[in-house]
Amino acid sequence: MDWLLFVFLGVIVITVVLIFLTLGSLVPLGDERKKFIKMRAQSYAFSVVIVLLLIEIGQNLYLSFFSSGYSGGINPYIFLVVVSIVYLITLLVYKKKYGD
């Protein structure tokens, strides 16, 4: 079980480093474009977070009403990894689309 934690932490560290490298590569761009690219990537990542939370709420309500109870929940490690990967991918896509 400990190795699984190290894998998740490794993925989180790698995505954080890649996000900072991508943000660092936006420096040569003008302020307006850099802000626009970051804003678009953040808004898309935020919408993914909202959709994931709505799915979790729907699952919670369904299992609460039609089952004996709800014992699940969002795994915070997986949630953080998914959100950071989505942000990194959208940041790279918007950098390629609007930066070059």
mmCIF file of C-alpha atoms in Angstrom:
data_model
loop_
_atom_site.group_PDB
_atom_site.id
_atom_site.type_symbol
_atom_site.label_atom_id
_atom_site.label_comp_id
_atom_site.label_asym_id
_atom_site.label_seq_id
_atom_site.Cartn_x
_atom_site.Cartn_y
_atom_site.Cartn_z
ATOM 1 C CA MET A 1 0.000 0.000 0.000
ATOM 2 C CA ASP A 2 2.921 2.338 0.633
ATOM 3 C CA TRP A 3 4.134 2.047 -2.940
ATOM 4 C CA LEU A 4 0.739 3.226 -4.182
ATOM 5 C CA LEU A 5 1.076 6.386 -2.108
ATOM 6 C CA PHE A 6 4.527 6.994 -3.590
ATOM 7 C CA VAL A 7 3.141 6.519 -7.101
ATOM 8 C CA PHE A 8 0.375 9.083 -6.465
ATOM 9 C CA LEU A 9 2.804 11.524 -4.884
ATOM 10 C CA GLY A 10 5.184 11.033 -7.795
ATOM 11 C CA VAL A 11 2.454 11.762 -10.312
ATOM 12 C CA ILE A 12 1.415 14.860 -8.367
ATOM 13 C CA VAL A 13 5.014 16.115 -8.176
ATOM 14 C CA ILE A 14 5.561 15.474 -11.889
ATOM 15 C CA THR A 15 2.365 17.298 -12.884
ATOM 16 C CA VAL A 16 3.152 20.248 -10.595
ATOM 17 C CA VAL A 17 6.649 20.531 -12.075
ATOM 18 C CA LEU A 18 5.256 20.324 -15.608
ATOM 19 C CA ILE A 19 2.642 22.972 -14.818
ATOM 20 C CA PHE A 20 5.323 25.329 -13.491
ATOM 21 C CA LEU A 21 7.530 24.670 -16.523
ATOM 22 C CA THR A 22 4.622 25.396 -18.847
ATOM 23 C CA LEU A 23 3.755 28.574 -16.951
ATOM 24 C CA GLY A 24 7.418 29.563 -17.090
ATOM 25 C CA SER A 25 7.424 29.150 -20.848
ATOM 26 C CA LEU A 26 4.583 31.674 -21.080
ATOM 27 C CA VAL A 27 6.882 34.482 -19.891
ATOM 28 C CA PRO A 28 7.989 35.588 -23.393
ATOM 29 C CA LEU A 29 4.372 36.072 -24.381
ATOM 30 C CA GLY A 30 2.688 39.383 -23.702
ATOM 31 C CA ASP A 31 0.760 39.949 -20.499
ATOM 32 C CA GLU A 32 -2.601 39.878 -22.259
ATOM 33 C CA ARG A 33 -2.055 36.555 -23.988
ATOM 34 C CA LYS A 34 -0.463 34.966 -20.934
ATOM 35 C CA LYS A 35 -3.416 35.948 -18.751
ATOM 36 C CA PHE A 36 -5.875 34.780 -21.398
ATOM 37 C CA ILE A 37 -4.202 31.364 -21.733
ATOM 38 C CA LYS A 38 -4.091 30.835 -17.960
ATOM 39 C CA MET A 39 -7.694 32.024 -17.564
ATOM 40 C CA ARG A 40 -8.971 29.637 -20.254
ATOM 41 C CA ALA A 41 -7.074 26.669 -18.797
ATOM 42 C CA GLN A 42 -8.253 27.453 -15.266
ATOM 43 C CA SER A 43 -11.876 27.840 -16.347
ATOM 44 C CA TYR A 44 -11.816 24.489 -18.145
ATOM 45 C CA ALA A 45 -10.193 22.742 -15.177
ATOM 46 C CA PHE A 46 -12.758 24.348 -12.867
ATOM 47 C CA SER A 47 -15.614 23.072 -15.032
ATOM 48 C CA VAL A 48 -14.138 19.543 -14.858
ATOM 49 C CA VAL A 49 -14.003 19.846 -11.055
ATOM 50 C CA ILE A 50 -17.651 20.938 -10.948
ATOM 51 C CA VAL A 51 -18.726 18.024 -13.171
ATOM 52 C CA LEU A 52 -16.803 15.518 -11.032
ATOM 53 C CA LEU A 53 -18.364 16.905 -7.861
ATOM 54 C CA LEU A 54 -21.873 16.845 -9.371
ATOM 55 C CA ILE A 55 -21.380 13.209 -10.352
ATOM 56 C CA GLU A 56 -20.257 12.445 -6.798
ATOM 57 C CA ILE A 57 -23.285 14.261 -5.343
ATOM 58 C CA GLY A 58 -25.616 12.385 -7.687
ATOM 59 C CA GLN A 59 -24.057 9.071 -6.731
ATOM 60 C CA ASN A 60 -24.327 9.986 -3.059
ATOM 61 C CA LEU A 61 -28.017 10.919 -3.359
ATOM 62 C CA TYR A 62 -28.886 7.838 -5.389
ATOM 63 C CA LEU A 63 -27.190 5.454 -2.985
ATOM 64 C CA SER A 64 -28.650 7.241 0.037
ATOM 65 C CA PHE A 65 -32.225 6.914 -1.192
ATOM 66 C CA PHE A 66 -32.138 3.545 -2.933
ATOM 67 C CA SER A 67 -29.579 1.702 -0.852
ATOM 68 C CA SER A 68 -28.764 1.180 2.793
ATOM 69 C CA GLY A 69 -26.332 4.076 2.806
ATOM 70 C CA TYR A 70 -23.376 5.645 1.151
ATOM 71 C CA SER A 71 -19.942 4.557 2.219
ATOM 72 C CA GLY A 72 -17.921 5.869 -0.710
ATOM 73 C CA GLY A 73 -16.397 9.217 -1.397
ATOM 74 C CA ILE A 74 -13.911 10.968 -3.588
ATOM 75 C CA ASN A 75 -10.378 9.800 -3.119
ATOM 76 C CA PRO A 76 -8.501 13.098 -2.643
ATOM 77 C CA TYR A 77 -5.295 11.806 -4.246
ATOM 78 C CA ILE A 78 -7.027 10.669 -7.413
ATOM 79 C CA PHE A 79 -9.099 13.853 -7.495
ATOM 80 C CA LEU A 80 -5.982 16.033 -7.211
ATOM 81 C CA VAL A 81 -4.131 14.044 -9.864
ATOM 82 C CA VAL A 82 -7.059 14.212 -12.294
ATOM 83 C CA VAL A 83 -7.527 17.953 -11.818
ATOM 84 C CA SER A 84 -3.819 18.716 -12.158
ATOM 85 C CA ILE A 85 -3.505 16.585 -15.303
ATOM 86 C CA VAL A 86 -6.576 18.242 -16.836
ATOM 87 C CA TYR A 87 -5.125 21.671 -16.034
ATOM 88 C CA LEU A 88 -1.744 20.740 -17.508
ATOM 89 C CA ILE A 89 -3.262 19.379 -20.711
ATOM 90 C CA THR A 90 -5.540 22.376 -21.213
ATOM 91 C CA LEU A 91 -2.678 24.753 -20.431
ATOM 92 C CA LEU A 92 -0.531 23.068 -23.083
ATOM 93 C CA VAL A 93 -3.377 23.038 -25.618
ATOM 94 C CA TYR A 94 -4.206 26.713 -25.127
ATOM 95 C CA LYS A 95 -0.509 27.657 -25.159
ATOM 96 C CA LYS A 96 -0.124 25.901 -28.479
ATOM 97 C CA LYS A 97 -3.340 27.428 -29.835
ATOM 98 C CA TYR A 98 -2.880 31.038 -28.683
ATOM 99 C CA GLY A 99 0.822 31.284 -27.850
ATOM 100 C CA ASP A 100 2.594 30.284 -31.016
#
